[in-house]
mmCIF file of C-alpha atoms and ligand atoms in Angstrom:
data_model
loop_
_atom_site.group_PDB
_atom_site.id
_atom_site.type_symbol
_atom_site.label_atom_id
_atom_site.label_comp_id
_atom_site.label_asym_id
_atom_site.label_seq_id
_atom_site.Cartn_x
_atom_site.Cartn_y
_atom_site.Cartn_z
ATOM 1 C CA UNK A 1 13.179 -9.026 12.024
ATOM 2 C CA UNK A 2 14.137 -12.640 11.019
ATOM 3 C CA UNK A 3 15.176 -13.269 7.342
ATOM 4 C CA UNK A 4 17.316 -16.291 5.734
ATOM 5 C CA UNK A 5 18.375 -16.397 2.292
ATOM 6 C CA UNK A 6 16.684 -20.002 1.006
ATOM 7 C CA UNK A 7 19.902 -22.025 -0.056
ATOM 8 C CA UNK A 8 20.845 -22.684 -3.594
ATOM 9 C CA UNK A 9 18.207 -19.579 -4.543
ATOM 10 C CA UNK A 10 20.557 -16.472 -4.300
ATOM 11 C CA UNK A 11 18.289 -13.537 -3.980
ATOM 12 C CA UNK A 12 15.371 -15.345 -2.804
ATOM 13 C CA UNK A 13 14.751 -13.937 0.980
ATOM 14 C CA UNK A 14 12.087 -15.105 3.249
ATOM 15 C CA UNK A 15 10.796 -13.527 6.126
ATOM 16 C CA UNK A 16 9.205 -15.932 8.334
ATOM 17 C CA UNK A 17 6.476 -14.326 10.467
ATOM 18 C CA UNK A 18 7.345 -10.433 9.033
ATOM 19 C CA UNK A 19 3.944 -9.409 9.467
ATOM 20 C CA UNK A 20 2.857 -9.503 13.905
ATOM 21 C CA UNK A 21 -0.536 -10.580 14.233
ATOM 22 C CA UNK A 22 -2.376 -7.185 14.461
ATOM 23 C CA UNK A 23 -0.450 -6.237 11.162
ATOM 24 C CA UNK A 24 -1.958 -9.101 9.827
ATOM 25 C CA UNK A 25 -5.285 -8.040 10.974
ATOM 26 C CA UNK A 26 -4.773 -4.567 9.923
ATOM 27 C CA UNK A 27 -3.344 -5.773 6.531
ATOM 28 C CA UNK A 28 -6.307 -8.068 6.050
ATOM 29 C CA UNK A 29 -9.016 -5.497 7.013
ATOM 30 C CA UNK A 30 -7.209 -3.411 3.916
ATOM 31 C CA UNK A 31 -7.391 -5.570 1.369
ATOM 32 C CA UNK A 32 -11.387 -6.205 2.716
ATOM 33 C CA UNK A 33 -11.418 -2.665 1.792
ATOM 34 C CA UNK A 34 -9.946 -2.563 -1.774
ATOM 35 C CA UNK A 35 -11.814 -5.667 -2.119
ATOM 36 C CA UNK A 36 -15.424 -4.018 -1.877
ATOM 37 C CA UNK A 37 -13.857 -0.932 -4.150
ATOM 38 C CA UNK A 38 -12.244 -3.249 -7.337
ATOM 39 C CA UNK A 39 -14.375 -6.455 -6.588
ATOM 40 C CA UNK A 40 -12.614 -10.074 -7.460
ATOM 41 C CA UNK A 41 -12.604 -11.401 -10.956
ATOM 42 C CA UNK A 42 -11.003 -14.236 -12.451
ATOM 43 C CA UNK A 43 -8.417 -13.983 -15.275
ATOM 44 C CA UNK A 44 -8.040 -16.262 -18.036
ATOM 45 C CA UNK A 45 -4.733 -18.153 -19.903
ATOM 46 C CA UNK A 46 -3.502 -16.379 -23.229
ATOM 47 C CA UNK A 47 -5.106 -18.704 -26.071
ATOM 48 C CA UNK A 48 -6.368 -21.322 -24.502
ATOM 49 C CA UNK A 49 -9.023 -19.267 -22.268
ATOM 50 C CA UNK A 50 -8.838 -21.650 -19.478
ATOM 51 C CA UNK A 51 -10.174 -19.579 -16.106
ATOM 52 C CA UNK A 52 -7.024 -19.643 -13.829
ATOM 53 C CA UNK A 53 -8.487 -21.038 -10.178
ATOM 54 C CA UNK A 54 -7.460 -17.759 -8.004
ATOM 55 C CA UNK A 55 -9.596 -15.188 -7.765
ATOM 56 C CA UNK A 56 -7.725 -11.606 -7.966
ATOM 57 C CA UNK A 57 -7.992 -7.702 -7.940
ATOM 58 C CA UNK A 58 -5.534 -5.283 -7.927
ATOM 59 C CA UNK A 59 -4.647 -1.713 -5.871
ATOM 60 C CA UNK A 60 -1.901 0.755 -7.413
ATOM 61 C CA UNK A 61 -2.120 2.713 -10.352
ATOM 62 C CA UNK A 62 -1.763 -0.378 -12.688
ATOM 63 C CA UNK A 63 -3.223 -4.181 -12.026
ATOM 64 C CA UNK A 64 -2.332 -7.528 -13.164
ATOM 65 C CA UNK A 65 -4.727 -9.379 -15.762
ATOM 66 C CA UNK A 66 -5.206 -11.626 -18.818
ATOM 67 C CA UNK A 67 -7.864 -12.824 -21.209
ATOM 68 C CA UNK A 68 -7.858 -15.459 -24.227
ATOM 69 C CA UNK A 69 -7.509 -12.755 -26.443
ATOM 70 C CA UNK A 70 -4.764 -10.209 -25.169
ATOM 71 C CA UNK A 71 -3.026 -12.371 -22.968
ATOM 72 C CA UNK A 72 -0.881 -10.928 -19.877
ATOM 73 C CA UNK A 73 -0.882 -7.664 -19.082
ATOM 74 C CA UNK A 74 -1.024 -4.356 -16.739
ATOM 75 C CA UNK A 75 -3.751 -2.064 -17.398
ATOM 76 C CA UNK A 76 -4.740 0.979 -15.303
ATOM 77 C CA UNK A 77 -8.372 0.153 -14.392
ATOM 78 C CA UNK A 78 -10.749 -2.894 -13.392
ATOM 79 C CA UNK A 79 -11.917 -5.064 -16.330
ATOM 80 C CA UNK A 80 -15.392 -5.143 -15.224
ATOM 81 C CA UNK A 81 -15.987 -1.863 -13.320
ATOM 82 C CA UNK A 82 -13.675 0.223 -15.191
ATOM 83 C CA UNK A 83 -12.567 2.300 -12.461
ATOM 84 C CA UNK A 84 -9.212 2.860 -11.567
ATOM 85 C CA UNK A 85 -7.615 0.824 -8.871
ATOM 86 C CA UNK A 86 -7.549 1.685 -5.717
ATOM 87 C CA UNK A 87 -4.451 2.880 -3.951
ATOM 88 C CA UNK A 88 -1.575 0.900 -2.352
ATOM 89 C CA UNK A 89 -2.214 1.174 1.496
ATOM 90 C CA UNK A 90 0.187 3.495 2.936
ATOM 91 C CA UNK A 91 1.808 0.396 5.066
ATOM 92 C CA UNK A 92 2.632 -1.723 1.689
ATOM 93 C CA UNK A 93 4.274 0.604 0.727
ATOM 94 C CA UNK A 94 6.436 1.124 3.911
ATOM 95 C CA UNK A 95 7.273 -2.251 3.756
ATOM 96 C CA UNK A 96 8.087 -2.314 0.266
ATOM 97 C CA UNK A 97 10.874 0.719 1.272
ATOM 98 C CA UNK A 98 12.074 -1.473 3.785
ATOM 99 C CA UNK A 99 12.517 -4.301 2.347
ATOM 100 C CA UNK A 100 13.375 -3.622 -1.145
ATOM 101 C CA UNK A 101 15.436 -0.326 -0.332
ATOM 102 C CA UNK A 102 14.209 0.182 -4.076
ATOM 103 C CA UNK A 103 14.468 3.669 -5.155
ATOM 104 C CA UNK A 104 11.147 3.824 -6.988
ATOM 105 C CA UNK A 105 7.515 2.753 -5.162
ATOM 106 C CA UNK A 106 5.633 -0.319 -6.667
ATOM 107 C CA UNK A 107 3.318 0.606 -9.120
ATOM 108 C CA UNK A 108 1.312 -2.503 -8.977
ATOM 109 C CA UNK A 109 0.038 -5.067 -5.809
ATOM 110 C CA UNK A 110 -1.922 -7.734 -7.210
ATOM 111 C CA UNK A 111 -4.654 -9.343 -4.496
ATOM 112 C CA UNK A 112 -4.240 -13.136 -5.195
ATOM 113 C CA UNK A 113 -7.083 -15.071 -3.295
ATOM 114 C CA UNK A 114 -6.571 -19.000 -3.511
ATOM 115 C CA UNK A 115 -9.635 -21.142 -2.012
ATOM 116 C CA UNK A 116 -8.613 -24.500 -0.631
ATOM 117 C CA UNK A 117 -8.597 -25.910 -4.129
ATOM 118 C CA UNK A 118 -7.268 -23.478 -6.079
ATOM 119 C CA UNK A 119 -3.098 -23.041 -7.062
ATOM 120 C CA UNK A 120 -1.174 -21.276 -9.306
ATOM 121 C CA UNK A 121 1.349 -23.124 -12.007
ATOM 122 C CA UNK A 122 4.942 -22.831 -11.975
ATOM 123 C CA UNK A 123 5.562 -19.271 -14.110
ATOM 124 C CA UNK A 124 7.951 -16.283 -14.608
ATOM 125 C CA UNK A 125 6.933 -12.995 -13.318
ATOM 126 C CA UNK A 126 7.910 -11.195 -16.734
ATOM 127 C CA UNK A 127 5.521 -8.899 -18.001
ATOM 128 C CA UNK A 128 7.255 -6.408 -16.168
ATOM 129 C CA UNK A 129 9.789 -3.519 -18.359
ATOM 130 C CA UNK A 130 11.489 -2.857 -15.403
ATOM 131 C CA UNK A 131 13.434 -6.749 -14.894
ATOM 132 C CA UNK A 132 15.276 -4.923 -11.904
ATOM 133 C CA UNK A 133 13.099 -4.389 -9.290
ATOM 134 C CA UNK A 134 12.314 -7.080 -7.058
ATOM 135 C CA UNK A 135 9.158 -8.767 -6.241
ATOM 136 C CA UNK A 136 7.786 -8.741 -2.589
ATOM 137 C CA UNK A 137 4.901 -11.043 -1.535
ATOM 138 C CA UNK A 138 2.840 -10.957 1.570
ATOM 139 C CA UNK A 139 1.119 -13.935 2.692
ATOM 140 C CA UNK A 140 -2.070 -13.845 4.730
ATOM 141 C CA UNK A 141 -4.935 -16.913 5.968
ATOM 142 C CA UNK A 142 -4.187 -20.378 4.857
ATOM 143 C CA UNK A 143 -0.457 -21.949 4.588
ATOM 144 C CA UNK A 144 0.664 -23.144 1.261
ATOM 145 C CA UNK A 145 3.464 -25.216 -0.366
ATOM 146 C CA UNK A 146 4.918 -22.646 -2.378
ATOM 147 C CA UNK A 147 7.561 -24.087 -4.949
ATOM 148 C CA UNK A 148 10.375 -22.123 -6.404
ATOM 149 C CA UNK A 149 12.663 -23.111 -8.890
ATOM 150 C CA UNK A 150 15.526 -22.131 -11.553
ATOM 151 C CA UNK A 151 15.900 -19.486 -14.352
ATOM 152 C CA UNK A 152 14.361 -22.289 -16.953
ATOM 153 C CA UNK A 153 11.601 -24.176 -16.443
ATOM 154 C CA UNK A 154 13.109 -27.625 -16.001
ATOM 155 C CA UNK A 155 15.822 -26.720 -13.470
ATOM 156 C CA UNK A 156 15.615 -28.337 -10.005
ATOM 157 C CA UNK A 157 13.197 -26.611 -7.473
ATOM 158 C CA UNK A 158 12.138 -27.188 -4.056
ATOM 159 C CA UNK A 159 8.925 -26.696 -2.009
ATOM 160 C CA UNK A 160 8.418 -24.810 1.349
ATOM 161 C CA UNK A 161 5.751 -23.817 3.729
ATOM 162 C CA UNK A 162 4.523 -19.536 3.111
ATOM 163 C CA UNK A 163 2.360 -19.027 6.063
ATOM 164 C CA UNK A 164 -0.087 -16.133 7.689
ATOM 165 C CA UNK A 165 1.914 -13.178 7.928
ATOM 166 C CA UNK A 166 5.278 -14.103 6.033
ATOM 167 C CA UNK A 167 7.213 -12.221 3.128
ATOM 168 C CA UNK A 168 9.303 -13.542 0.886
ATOM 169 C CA UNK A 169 11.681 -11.366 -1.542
ATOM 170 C CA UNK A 170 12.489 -12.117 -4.801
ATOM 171 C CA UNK A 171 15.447 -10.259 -6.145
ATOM 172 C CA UNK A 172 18.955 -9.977 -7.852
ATOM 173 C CA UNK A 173 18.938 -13.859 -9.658
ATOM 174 C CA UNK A 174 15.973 -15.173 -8.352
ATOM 175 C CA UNK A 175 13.844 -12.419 -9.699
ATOM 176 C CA UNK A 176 13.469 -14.183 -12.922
ATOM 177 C CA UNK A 177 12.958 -17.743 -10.722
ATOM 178 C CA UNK A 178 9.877 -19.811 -11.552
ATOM 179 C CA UNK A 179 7.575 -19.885 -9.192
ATOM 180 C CA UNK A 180 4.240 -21.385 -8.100
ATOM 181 C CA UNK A 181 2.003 -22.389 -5.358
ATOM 182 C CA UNK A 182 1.653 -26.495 -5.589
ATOM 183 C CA UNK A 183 -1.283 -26.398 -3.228
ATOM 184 C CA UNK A 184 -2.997 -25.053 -0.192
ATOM 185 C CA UNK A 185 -2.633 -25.989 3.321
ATOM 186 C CA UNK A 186 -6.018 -26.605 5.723
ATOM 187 C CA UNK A 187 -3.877 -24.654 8.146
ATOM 188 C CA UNK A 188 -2.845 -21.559 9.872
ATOM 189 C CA UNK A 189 0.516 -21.839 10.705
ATOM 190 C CA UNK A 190 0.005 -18.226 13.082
ATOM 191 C CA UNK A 191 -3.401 -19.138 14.017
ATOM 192 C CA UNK A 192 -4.387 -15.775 12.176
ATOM 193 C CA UNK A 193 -7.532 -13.981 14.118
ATOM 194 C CA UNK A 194 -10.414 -13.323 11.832
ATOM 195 C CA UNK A 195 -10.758 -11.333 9.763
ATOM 196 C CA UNK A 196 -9.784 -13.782 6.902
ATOM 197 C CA UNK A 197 -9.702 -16.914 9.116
ATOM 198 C CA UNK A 198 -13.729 -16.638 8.496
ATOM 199 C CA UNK A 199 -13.041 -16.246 4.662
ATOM 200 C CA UNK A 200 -11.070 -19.432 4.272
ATOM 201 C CA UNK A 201 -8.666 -18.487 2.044
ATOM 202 C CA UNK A 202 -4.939 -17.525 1.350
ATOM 203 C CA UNK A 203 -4.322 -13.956 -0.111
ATOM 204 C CA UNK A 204 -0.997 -13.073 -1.425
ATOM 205 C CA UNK A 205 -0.304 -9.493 -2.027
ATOM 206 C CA UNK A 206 2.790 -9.376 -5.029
ATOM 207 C CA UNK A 207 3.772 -5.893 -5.310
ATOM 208 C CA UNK A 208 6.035 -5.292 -8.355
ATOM 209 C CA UNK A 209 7.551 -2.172 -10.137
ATOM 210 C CA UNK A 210 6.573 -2.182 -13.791
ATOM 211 C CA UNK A 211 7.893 0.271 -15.457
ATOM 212 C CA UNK A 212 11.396 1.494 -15.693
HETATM 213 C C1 SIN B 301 2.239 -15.079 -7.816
HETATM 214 O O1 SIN B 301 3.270 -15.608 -8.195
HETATM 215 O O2 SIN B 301 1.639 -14.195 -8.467
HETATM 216 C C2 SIN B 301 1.614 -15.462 -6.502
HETATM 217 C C3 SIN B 301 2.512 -16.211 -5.591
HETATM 218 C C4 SIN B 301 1.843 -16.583 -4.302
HETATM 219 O O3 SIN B 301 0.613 -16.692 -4.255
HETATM 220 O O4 SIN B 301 2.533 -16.790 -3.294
HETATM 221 FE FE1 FE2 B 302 4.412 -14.835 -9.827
#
């Protein structure tokens, strides 16, 4: 298994190509799955109620959301069904072990899906209690140009390519990095088979321990 540590972000680890092609398949076939169980909705920013352009759901027993009125949060079912959220697939959470070495599991994995127009602004993952845990993300489909930067929002950052199958772990320092995804790439860097090749999207599992 490949990993580098991306210069001047210490504790930002990407693993190029983590996931082998039938993972990805597998992995993809999952998320199908959870999909048709907690079915994509769209959050909205705190105040200004602007729809954000991903689409998202969430498995685990809590899920990432917001809303004009209550703003960021994790709650413990859907918005519009209600239901709980599905579980994390067994394999997340084997990967999370591995690559974390976390003592706890991830309590949530939010399902990101970006079309070809859609991108996510440069933010903090903070809504978290538990600051200590690292993030993991799992790319699948489309490339983008992810962009990561410093503790503040104005510090120098740089772009690079996250592509079909890829991790990338956020911990120690750059766990509090800003982050974003600048845009999305008409290509599949690991010429991914279908499943999500058909969809035309990027997904982008972030699994994250909330609480303490
Ligand atoms: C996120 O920061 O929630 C998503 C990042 C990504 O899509 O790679
Ligand atoms: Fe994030």
């Amino acid at each position: 298994m490949y990993c580098h540590e991306i210069p001047g972000f210490p504790g930002a680890f990407h693993y190029p190509g983590f996931l082998t092609q039938s993972a990805q398949h597998d992995m993809s076939v999952q998320i199908i799955k959870i999909i048709q169980q907690a079915p994509l909705f769209v959050s909205y920013m705190p105040r200004t109620g602007v729809p954000m352009s991903v689409r998202m759901t969430n498995c685990g027993p809590l899920g990432w959301m917001s809303d004009k009125t209550l703003g960021y949060r994790y709650v413990s079912a859907h918005p519009e069904t209600l239901r709980p959220w599905p579980a994390i697939p067994s394999h997340l959470l084997e990967i999370w072990d591995e690559l974390t070495r976390y003592p706890k599991p991830p309590e949530a994995c939010l399902v990101n899906v970006y079309n070809l127009d859609a991108k996510m602004a440069l933010h903090q993952d903070r809504d978290e209690i538990d600051l200590a845990a690292p993030i993991l993300s799992l790319s699948l489909g489309y490339d983008c140009r992810f962009r990561l930067g410093g503790q503040k929002r104005n510090d120098p950052s740089e772009t690079f390519v996250l592509s079909s199958g890829d991790a990338l772990v956020l911990k120690g320092p750059a766990r509090r990095c800003f982050h974003g995804v600048d845009r999305i790439l008409p290509t599949i860097g690991s010429e991914l088979a279908s499943p999500l090749a058909d969809f035309g999207v990027r997904l982008n599992l972030t699994l994250r321990r909330v609480n303490e």
